[in-house]
PDB file of C-alpha atoms and ligand atoms in Angstrom:
ATOM      1  CA  MET A   1       0.000   0.000   0.000  1.00 91.00           C
ATOM      2  CA  ILE A   2       1.301   3.439  -0.894  1.00 96.00           C
ATOM      3  CA  THR A   3       1.791   6.163   1.725  1.00 97.00           C
ATOM      4  CA  TYR A   4      -0.651   9.007   2.278  1.00 98.00           C
ATOM      5  CA  GLU A   5       1.910  11.441   0.790  1.00 98.00           C
ATOM      6  CA  GLU A   6       2.104   9.364  -2.374  1.00 98.00           C
ATOM      7  CA  PHE A   7      -1.674   9.256  -2.482  1.00 98.00           C
ATOM      8  CA  THR A   8      -2.020  13.037  -2.245  1.00 98.00           C
ATOM      9  CA  GLN A   9       0.492  13.433  -5.069  1.00 98.00           C
ATOM     10  CA  ASN A  10      -1.452  10.943  -7.211  1.00 98.00           C
ATOM     11  CA  LEU A  11      -4.673  12.745  -6.356  1.00 98.00           C
ATOM     12  CA  ALA A  12      -3.210  16.087  -7.420  1.00 98.00           C
ATOM     13  CA  ASN A  13      -2.164  14.512 -10.735  1.00 98.00           C
ATOM     14  CA  VAL A  14      -5.632  13.072 -11.341  1.00 98.00           C
ATOM     15  CA  GLN A  15      -7.282  16.384 -10.449  1.00 98.00           C
ATOM     16  CA  LEU A  16      -4.991  18.153 -12.903  1.00 98.00           C
ATOM     17  CA  ARG A  17      -5.930  15.672 -15.632  1.00 98.00           C
ATOM     18  CA  MET A  18      -9.595  16.236 -14.819  1.00 98.00           C
ATOM     19  CA  ALA A  19      -9.220  20.024 -14.933  1.00 98.00           C
ATOM     20  CA  GLU A  20      -7.361  19.893 -18.253  1.00 98.00           C
ATOM     21  CA  ALA A  21      -9.973  17.607 -19.771  1.00 98.00           C
ATOM     22  CA  CYS A  22     -12.756  19.936 -18.590  1.00 98.00           C
ATOM     23  CA  VAL A  23     -11.063  23.002 -20.051  1.00 98.00           C
ATOM     24  CA  ALA A  24     -10.418  21.210 -23.358  1.00 98.00           C
ATOM     25  CA  ALA A  25     -14.106  20.231 -23.533  1.00 98.00           C
ATOM     26  CA  ASN A  26     -15.372  23.676 -22.537  1.00 98.00           C
ATOM     27  CA  ARG A  27     -16.840  22.282 -19.368  1.00 98.00           C
ATOM     28  CA  ALA A  28     -16.745  23.836 -15.915  1.00 97.00           C
ATOM     29  CA  VAL A  29     -13.880  22.494 -13.846  1.00 93.00           C
ATOM     30  CA  GLY A  30     -15.745  20.850 -11.005  1.00 93.00           C
ATOM     31  CA  SER A  31     -18.547  19.483 -13.170  1.00 97.00           C
ATOM     32  CA  VAL A  32     -17.022  16.017 -12.888  1.00 98.00           C
ATOM     33  CA  ARG A  33     -16.849  14.081  -9.630  1.00 98.00           C
ATOM     34  CA  LEU A  34     -14.022  11.721  -8.776  1.00 98.00           C
ATOM     35  CA  LEU A  35     -14.986   8.370  -7.257  1.00 98.00           C
ATOM     36  CA  PRO A  36     -11.910   6.681  -5.770  1.00 98.00           C
ATOM     37  CA  VAL A  37     -12.057   2.924  -6.355  1.00 98.00           C
ATOM     38  CA  THR A  38     -10.745   1.164  -3.259  1.00 97.00           C
ATOM     39  CA  LYS A  39     -11.317  -2.449  -4.334  1.00 97.00           C
ATOM     40  CA  ASN A  40      -8.446  -4.824  -3.630  1.00 96.00           C
ATOM     41  CA  HIS A  41      -6.826  -2.252  -1.371  1.00 96.00           C
ATOM     42  CA  PRO A  42      -6.901  -2.248   2.422  1.00 94.00           C
ATOM     43  CA  ILE A  43      -9.122   0.019   4.508  1.00 94.00           C
ATOM     44  CA  ASP A  44      -6.381   2.681   4.483  1.00 95.00           C
ATOM     45  CA  ALA A  45      -7.406   3.450   0.914  1.00 96.00           C
ATOM     46  CA  VAL A  46     -10.799   4.546   2.243  1.00 96.00           C
ATOM     47  CA  HIS A  47      -9.203   6.647   4.997  1.00 96.00           C
ATOM     48  CA  TYR A  48      -6.839   8.330   2.508  1.00 97.00           C
ATOM     49  CA  ALA A  49      -9.784   9.308   0.335  1.00 97.00           C
ATOM     50  CA  TYR A  50     -11.798  10.672   3.247  1.00 96.00           C
ATOM     51  CA  GLN A  51      -8.847  12.576   4.705  1.00 97.00           C
ATOM     52  CA  SER A  52      -8.360  14.379   1.429  1.00 97.00           C
ATOM     53  CA  GLY A  53     -11.993  15.382   1.118  1.00 97.00           C
ATOM     54  CA  LEU A  54     -13.439  12.636  -1.084  1.00 97.00           C
ATOM     55  CA  THR A  55     -16.710  11.533   0.421  1.00 96.00           C
ATOM     56  CA  ALA A  56     -17.589   8.354  -1.480  1.00 97.00           C
ATOM     57  CA  VAL A  57     -15.694   5.240  -2.559  1.00 97.00           C
ATOM     58  CA  GLY A  58     -16.333   2.563  -5.167  1.00 98.00           C
ATOM     59  CA  GLU A  59     -16.099  -1.153  -4.464  1.00 98.00           C
ATOM     60  CA  ASN A  60     -16.826  -3.999  -6.864  1.00 97.00           C
ATOM     61  CA  ARG A  61     -17.624  -6.850  -4.470  1.00 97.00           C
ATOM     62  CA  VAL A  62     -20.250  -7.015  -1.735  1.00 97.00           C
ATOM     63  CA  GLN A  63     -18.158  -9.256   0.512  1.00 96.00           C
ATOM     64  CA  GLU A  64     -15.099  -7.057   0.378  1.00 96.00           C
ATOM     65  CA  ALA A  65     -17.079  -3.894   1.062  1.00 96.00           C
ATOM     66  CA  ALA A  66     -18.896  -5.587   3.955  1.00 95.00           C
ATOM     67  CA  GLY A  67     -15.553  -6.525   5.493  1.00 95.00           C
ATOM     68  CA  LYS A  68     -14.328  -2.945   5.243  1.00 94.00           C
ATOM     69  CA  CYS A  69     -17.559  -1.455   6.605  1.00 90.00           C
ATOM     70  CA  ALA A  70     -17.321  -3.738   9.621  1.00 88.00           C
ATOM     71  CA  GLN A  71     -13.868  -2.500  10.621  1.00 85.00           C
ATOM     72  CA  ASP A  72     -13.554  -0.190  13.599  1.00 71.00           C
ATOM     73  CA  ALA A  73     -13.470   3.567  13.147  1.00 76.00           C
ATOM     74  CA  VAL A  74     -14.107   3.378   9.427  1.00 78.00           C
ATOM     75  CA  SER A  75     -14.350   6.794   7.744  1.00 83.00           C
ATOM     76  CA  PRO A  76     -17.951   7.929   7.201  1.00 92.00           C
ATOM     77  CA  VAL A  77     -17.916   7.721   3.415  1.00 95.00           C
ATOM     78  CA  GLU A  78     -20.685   6.717   1.048  1.00 96.00           C
ATOM     79  CA  TRP A  79     -20.222   3.316  -0.555  1.00 97.00           C
ATOM     80  CA  GLU A  80     -21.007   2.777  -4.222  1.00 98.00           C
ATOM     81  CA  LEU A  81     -21.168  -0.661  -5.810  1.00 98.00           C
ATOM     82  CA  ILE A  82     -19.593  -0.655  -9.271  1.00 98.00           C
ATOM     83  CA  GLY A  83     -19.202  -4.401  -9.905  1.00 98.00           C
ATOM     84  CA  HIS A  84     -21.629  -7.075 -11.048  1.00 98.00           C
ATOM     85  CA  LEU A  85     -24.129  -8.023  -8.366  1.00 98.00           C
ATOM     86  CA  GLN A  86     -25.378 -11.597  -8.020  1.00 96.00           C
ATOM     87  CA  SER A  87     -29.048 -11.763  -7.152  1.00 92.00           C
ATOM     88  CA  ASN A  88     -28.418 -13.816  -4.004  1.00 95.00           C
ATOM     89  CA  LYS A  89     -26.393 -10.898  -2.609  1.00 97.00           C
ATOM     90  CA  THR A  90     -28.977  -8.153  -3.070  1.00 97.00           C
ATOM     91  CA  LYS A  91     -30.086  -8.081   0.537  1.00 97.00           C
ATOM     92  CA  GLU A  92     -26.601  -7.479   1.864  1.00 97.00           C
ATOM     93  CA  ALA A  93     -25.843  -5.036  -0.953  1.00 98.00           C
ATOM     94  CA  VAL A  94     -28.890  -2.899  -0.171  1.00 97.00           C
ATOM     95  CA  ALA A  95     -27.889  -2.820   3.496  1.00 96.00           C
ATOM     96  CA  ILE A  96     -24.327  -1.675   2.779  1.00 95.00           C
ATOM     97  CA  PHE A  97     -24.316   0.465  -0.324  1.00 97.00           C
ATOM     98  CA  ASP A  98     -25.564   4.028  -0.688  1.00 97.00           C
ATOM     99  CA  ARG A  99     -25.848   3.566  -4.431  1.00 98.00           C
ATOM    100  CA  ILE A 100     -25.610   0.655  -6.839  1.00 98.00           C
ATOM    101  CA  GLN A 101     -24.196   1.584 -10.235  1.00 98.00           C
ATOM    102  CA  SER A 102     -24.061  -1.879 -11.737  1.00 98.00           C
ATOM    103  CA  VAL A 103     -27.740  -2.755 -12.164  1.00 98.00           C
ATOM    104  CA  ASP A 104     -27.772  -4.933 -15.270  1.00 98.00           C
ATOM    105  CA  SER A 105     -30.983  -6.996 -15.314  1.00 98.00           C
ATOM    106  CA  ILE A 106     -34.693  -6.555 -14.696  1.00 98.00           C
ATOM    107  CA  LYS A 107     -34.590  -9.417 -12.219  1.00 97.00           C
ATOM    108  CA  LEU A 108     -32.014  -7.482 -10.216  1.00 98.00           C
ATOM    109  CA  LEU A 109     -34.132  -4.326 -10.365  1.00 98.00           C
ATOM    110  CA  LYS A 110     -37.072  -6.160  -8.857  1.00 98.00           C
ATOM    111  CA  ARG A 111     -35.043  -7.799  -6.118  1.00 98.00           C
ATOM    112  CA  LEU A 112     -33.326  -4.535  -5.182  1.00 98.00           C
ATOM    113  CA  ASP A 113     -36.691  -2.778  -5.015  1.00 98.00           C
ATOM    114  CA  ARG A 114     -38.091  -5.448  -2.733  1.00 98.00           C
ATOM    115  CA  GLN A 115     -35.052  -5.414  -0.417  1.00 97.00           C
ATOM    116  CA  ALA A 116     -34.970  -1.612  -0.288  1.00 98.00           C
ATOM    117  CA  GLY A 117     -38.682  -1.637   0.556  1.00 98.00           C
ATOM    118  CA  GLU A 118     -38.070  -4.063   3.401  1.00 97.00           C
ATOM    119  CA  LEU A 119     -35.463  -1.707   4.824  1.00 96.00           C
ATOM    120  CA  GLY A 120     -37.824   1.217   4.316  1.00 96.00           C
ATOM    121  CA  LYS A 121     -35.471   3.070   2.029  1.00 95.00           C
ATOM    122  CA  CYS A 122     -35.286   4.399  -1.490  1.00 97.00           C
ATOM    123  CA  LEU A 123     -32.106   3.176  -3.115  1.00 98.00           C
ATOM    124  CA  PRO A 124     -30.315   5.333  -5.712  1.00 98.00           C
ATOM    125  CA  ILE A 125     -29.151   3.280  -8.701  1.00 98.00           C
ATOM    126  CA  LEU A 126     -27.595   3.609 -12.128  1.00 98.00           C
ATOM    127  CA  LEU A 127     -28.435   1.347 -15.048  1.00 98.00           C
ATOM    128  CA  GLN A 128     -25.298  -0.229 -16.477  1.00 98.00           C
ATOM    129  CA  CYS A 129     -25.255  -0.385 -20.254  1.00 98.00           C
ATOM    130  CA  ASN A 130     -22.749  -2.313 -22.332  1.00 97.00           C
ATOM    131  CA  THR A 131     -22.536   0.420 -24.957  1.00 96.00           C
ATOM    132  CA  GLY A 132     -19.266  -0.968 -26.283  1.00 90.00           C
ATOM    133  CA  GLU A 133     -20.965  -4.334 -26.986  1.00 91.00           C
ATOM    134  CA  ASP A 134     -18.066  -6.053 -25.298  1.00 90.00           C
ATOM    135  CA  PRO A 135     -18.890  -9.767 -24.789  1.00 90.00           C
ATOM    136  CA  ASN A 136     -16.720  -9.716 -21.637  1.00 89.00           C
ATOM    137  CA  LYS A 137     -18.711  -6.958 -19.958  1.00 91.00           C
ATOM    138  CA  TYR A 138     -21.923  -6.997 -17.995  1.00 95.00           C
ATOM    139  CA  GLY A 139     -24.659  -4.479 -18.633  1.00 98.00           C
ATOM    140  CA  PHE A 140     -27.925  -4.144 -20.510  1.00 98.00           C
ATOM    141  CA  ARG A 141     -27.624  -4.064 -24.275  1.00 97.00           C
ATOM    142  CA  VAL A 142     -28.491  -0.692 -25.794  1.00 97.00           C
ATOM    143  CA  ALA A 143     -31.701  -2.133 -27.280  1.00 97.00           C
ATOM    144  CA  GLU A 144     -32.829  -3.306 -23.821  1.00 98.00           C
ATOM    145  CA  MET A 145     -32.413   0.031 -22.086  1.00 98.00           C
ATOM    146  CA  GLY A 146     -35.888   1.386 -22.822  1.00 98.00           C
ATOM    147  CA  ALA A 147     -37.514  -1.658 -21.212  1.00 98.00           C
ATOM    148  CA  ALA A 148     -35.065  -1.522 -18.300  1.00 98.00           C
ATOM    149  CA  LEU A 149     -35.777   2.120 -17.544  1.00 98.00           C
ATOM    150  CA  ASP A 150     -39.501   1.591 -17.966  1.00 98.00           C
ATOM    151  CA  ALA A 151     -39.353  -1.214 -15.386  1.00 98.00           C
ATOM    152  CA  ALA A 152     -37.174   0.800 -13.001  1.00 98.00           C
ATOM    153  CA  LEU A 153     -39.469   3.813 -13.093  1.00 98.00           C
ATOM    154  CA  GLN A 154     -42.367   1.675 -11.907  1.00 98.00           C
ATOM    155  CA  LEU A 155     -40.569   0.586  -8.759  1.00 98.00           C
ATOM    156  CA  ASP A 156     -41.236   2.678  -5.658  1.00 98.00           C
ATOM    157  CA  HIS A 157     -38.039   1.991  -3.739  1.00 98.00           C
ATOM    158  CA  LEU A 158     -35.500   2.722  -6.446  1.00 98.00           C
ATOM    159  CA  GLN A 159     -34.386   6.080  -7.759  1.00 98.00           C
ATOM    160  CA  VAL A 160     -32.631   6.067 -11.138  1.00 98.00           C
ATOM    161  CA  ASP A 161     -29.862   8.692 -11.052  1.00 98.00           C
ATOM    162  CA  GLY A 162     -28.523   7.939 -14.518  1.00 98.00           C
ATOM    163  CA  LEU A 163     -26.408   5.516 -16.505  1.00 98.00           C
ATOM    164  CA  MET A 164     -23.061   3.779 -16.162  1.00 98.00           C
ATOM    165  CA  THR A 165     -20.762   2.081 -18.638  1.00 98.00           C
ATOM    166  CA  ILE A 166     -17.361   0.429 -18.781  1.00 97.00           C
ATOM    167  CA  ALA A 167     -15.550   0.866 -22.084  1.00 96.00           C
ATOM    168  CA  PRO A 168     -14.218  -2.226 -23.864  1.00 94.00           C
ATOM    169  CA  LEU A 169     -10.609  -3.023 -23.021  1.00 90.00           C
ATOM    170  CA  ASP A 170      -8.771  -1.658 -26.049  1.00 89.00           C
ATOM    171  CA  ASP A 171      -5.562   0.302 -26.586  1.00 89.00           C
ATOM    172  CA  ASP A 172      -7.383   2.503 -29.047  1.00 95.00           C
ATOM    173  CA  LEU A 173      -8.974   5.381 -27.125  1.00 96.00           C
ATOM    174  CA  ASP A 174     -11.370   5.964 -30.019  1.00 97.00           C
ATOM    175  CA  VAL A 175     -13.126   2.740 -29.016  1.00 97.00           C
ATOM    176  CA  ALA A 176     -13.685   4.036 -25.477  1.00 97.00           C
ATOM    177  CA  SER A 177     -14.673   7.435 -26.792  1.00 98.00           C
ATOM    178  CA  ALA A 178     -17.348   5.892 -29.046  1.00 98.00           C
ATOM    179  CA  ALA A 179     -18.746   3.862 -26.127  1.00 97.00           C
ATOM    180  CA  PHE A 180     -18.966   7.006 -23.984  1.00 98.00           C
ATOM    181  CA  ASP A 181     -20.600   9.079 -26.725  1.00 98.00           C
ATOM    182  CA  ARG A 182     -23.115   6.314 -27.119  1.00 98.00           C
ATOM    183  CA  LEU A 183     -24.001   6.362 -23.417  1.00 98.00           C
ATOM    184  CA  ARG A 184     -24.543  10.130 -23.478  1.00 98.00           C
ATOM    185  CA  GLU A 185     -26.715   9.924 -26.596  1.00 98.00           C
ATOM    186  CA  LEU A 186     -28.674   7.071 -25.055  1.00 98.00           C
ATOM    187  CA  ARG A 187     -29.216   9.113 -21.885  1.00 98.00           C
ATOM    188  CA  ASP A 188     -30.438  12.107 -23.917  1.00 98.00           C
ATOM    189  CA  HIS A 189     -32.829   9.877 -25.831  1.00 98.00           C
ATOM    190  CA  LEU A 190     -34.204   8.053 -22.773  1.00 98.00           C
ATOM    191  CA  SER A 191     -34.487  11.236 -20.773  1.00 98.00           C
ATOM    192  CA  GLU A 192     -36.685  12.762 -23.462  1.00 98.00           C
ATOM    193  CA  ARG A 193     -38.716   9.630 -24.147  1.00 98.00           C
ATOM    194  CA  PHE A 194     -39.556   9.024 -20.480  1.00 98.00           C
ATOM    195  CA  SER A 195     -39.510  12.681 -19.370  1.00 98.00           C
ATOM    196  CA  VAL A 196     -37.066  12.012 -16.563  1.00 98.00           C
ATOM    197  CA  ALA A 197     -33.811  13.657 -15.663  1.00 97.00           C
ATOM    198  CA  LEU A 198     -30.981  11.143 -15.755  1.00 98.00           C
ATOM    199  CA  PRO A 199     -28.212  13.485 -14.642  1.00 98.00           C
ATOM    200  CA  GLU A 200     -25.474  11.008 -13.770  1.00 98.00           C
ATOM    201  CA  LEU A 201     -23.192   9.568 -16.438  1.00 98.00           C
ATOM    202  CA  SER A 202     -20.667   7.356 -14.663  1.00 98.00           C
ATOM    203  CA  MET A 203     -17.944   6.672 -17.185  1.00 98.00           C
ATOM    204  CA  GLY A 204     -14.165   6.832 -17.369  1.00 98.00           C
ATOM    205  CA  MET A 205     -11.405   5.065 -15.443  1.00 98.00           C
ATOM    206  CA  THR A 206      -7.621   5.523 -15.137  1.00 98.00           C
ATOM    207  CA  GLY A 207      -6.879   4.819 -18.794  1.00 97.00           C
ATOM    208  CA  ASP A 208      -9.755   6.651 -20.418  1.00 97.00           C
ATOM    209  CA  LEU A 209     -10.970   9.363 -18.042  1.00 98.00           C
ATOM    210  CA  ASP A 210      -9.901  12.165 -20.384  1.00 98.00           C
ATOM    211  CA  VAL A 211     -12.033  10.980 -23.314  1.00 98.00           C
ATOM    212  CA  ALA A 212     -14.868  10.212 -20.888  1.00 98.00           C
ATOM    213  CA  ILE A 213     -14.875  13.814 -19.681  1.00 98.00           C
ATOM    214  CA  ALA A 214     -14.807  14.999 -23.297  1.00 98.00           C
ATOM    215  CA  ALA A 215     -17.897  12.831 -23.914  1.00 98.00           C
ATOM    216  CA  GLY A 216     -19.820  14.273 -20.958  1.00 98.00           C
ATOM    217  CA  SER A 217     -18.968  12.094 -17.964  1.00 98.00           C
ATOM    218  CA  THR A 218     -20.242  13.427 -14.631  1.00 98.00           C
ATOM    219  CA  GLN A 219     -18.374  10.865 -12.540  1.00 98.00           C
ATOM    220  CA  ILE A 220     -15.124   9.066 -13.205  1.00 98.00           C
ATOM    221  CA  ARG A 221     -14.216   5.922 -11.240  1.00 98.00           C
ATOM    222  CA  VAL A 222     -10.466   5.791 -10.616  1.00 98.00           C
ATOM    223  CA  GLY A 223      -8.383   3.151  -8.891  1.00 98.00           C
ATOM    224  CA  THR A 224      -4.931   2.660 -10.388  1.00 98.00           C
ATOM    225  CA  ALA A 225      -4.029   6.320 -10.906  1.00 98.00           C
ATOM    226  CA  LEU A 226      -4.775   7.005  -7.228  1.00 98.00           C
ATOM    227  CA  TYR A 227      -3.600   3.886  -5.425  1.00 98.00           C
ATOM    228  CA  GLY A 228      -1.191   2.195  -7.822  1.00 95.00           C
ATOM    229  CA  SER A 229      -1.687  -1.222  -9.366  1.00 90.00           C
ATOM    230  CA  ARG A 230      -3.812  -3.792  -7.557  1.00 81.00           C
ATOM    231  CA  GLY A 231      -1.444  -6.649  -8.254  1.00 65.00           C
ATOM    232  CA  TYR A 232      -3.815  -8.817 -10.281  1.00 55.00           C
TER     233      TYR A 232
HETATM  234  C1  PLP B 301     -11.752  -1.394 -11.063  1.00 56.87           C
HETATM  235  C2  PLP B 301     -12.785  -0.544 -11.671  1.00 56.87           C
HETATM  236  C3  PLP B 301     -12.530   0.817 -11.943  1.00 56.87           C
HETATM  237  C4  PLP B 301     -11.183   1.488 -11.717  1.00 56.87           C
HETATM  238  O1  PLP B 301     -10.270   1.069 -12.690  1.00 56.87           O
HETATM  239  P1  PLP B 301      -8.815   1.701 -12.814  1.00 56.87           P
HETATM  240  O2  PLP B 301      -8.412   1.378 -14.196  1.00 56.87           O
HETATM  241  O3  PLP B 301      -7.956   1.052 -11.781  1.00 56.87           O
HETATM  242  O4  PLP B 301      -8.926   3.171 -12.593  1.00 56.87           O
HETATM  243  C5  PLP B 301     -13.564   1.568 -12.479  1.00 56.87           C
HETATM  244  N1  PLP B 301     -14.782   1.025 -12.726  1.00 56.87           N
HETATM  245  C6  PLP B 301     -15.049  -0.261 -12.476  1.00 56.87           C
HETATM  246  C7  PLP B 301     -16.414  -0.785 -12.778  1.00 56.87           C
HETATM  247  C8  PLP B 301     -14.069  -1.088 -11.951  1.00 56.87           C
HETATM  248  O5  PLP B 301     -14.359  -2.376 -11.711  1.00 56.87           O
END
């Protein structure tokens, strides 16, 4: 695990990249939020983020996040789930996470709604869309998104904040850029068709955050550039 000093230097570098990407895209610096991804790092990663003013963290596994939440004196951050959720883990996920970004099936929508209802809460979610049509990625297909949003809007205990995507793994940034443009266009289309605001576009990671910001990202999810490699 890196030191806090190394972390603050990495954070400054990421914030500079974000600011430069905003300026290049004629967007207000500060219109993009940084979600530090603490998966596969110890609880210190969460403390580092909180100490430097970041108030939410991303985790991709329910079990790992549960373990971190259960530790003593854990920083009071919001927890966002960004990894695929198995339907037998929805109960625990709803109890732990403040938002679930990786909702990728109608079955999952229904289970999350039921569990949130049982806890008497309204759970913020994002619908994950596989806009890059990557066979290795989870997410609704673009053609399924209308039905997915329609279903989500009928559920009382879920609140759809927007959309999320993960670009296909590809050295060519144009591939990521196209996937991000597609998510923004899809959001614009769905927002008009269903007359709902879908303000959040969660897209961009260490390797492609600059093109994501150019395409309209409102939240980038960054692990490696902040904490170093995860060793897998
Ligand atoms: C791990 C992960 C990230 C962060 O990836 P880095 O390349 O380390 O910045 C972002 N989003 C999701 C969904 C992830 O699983």
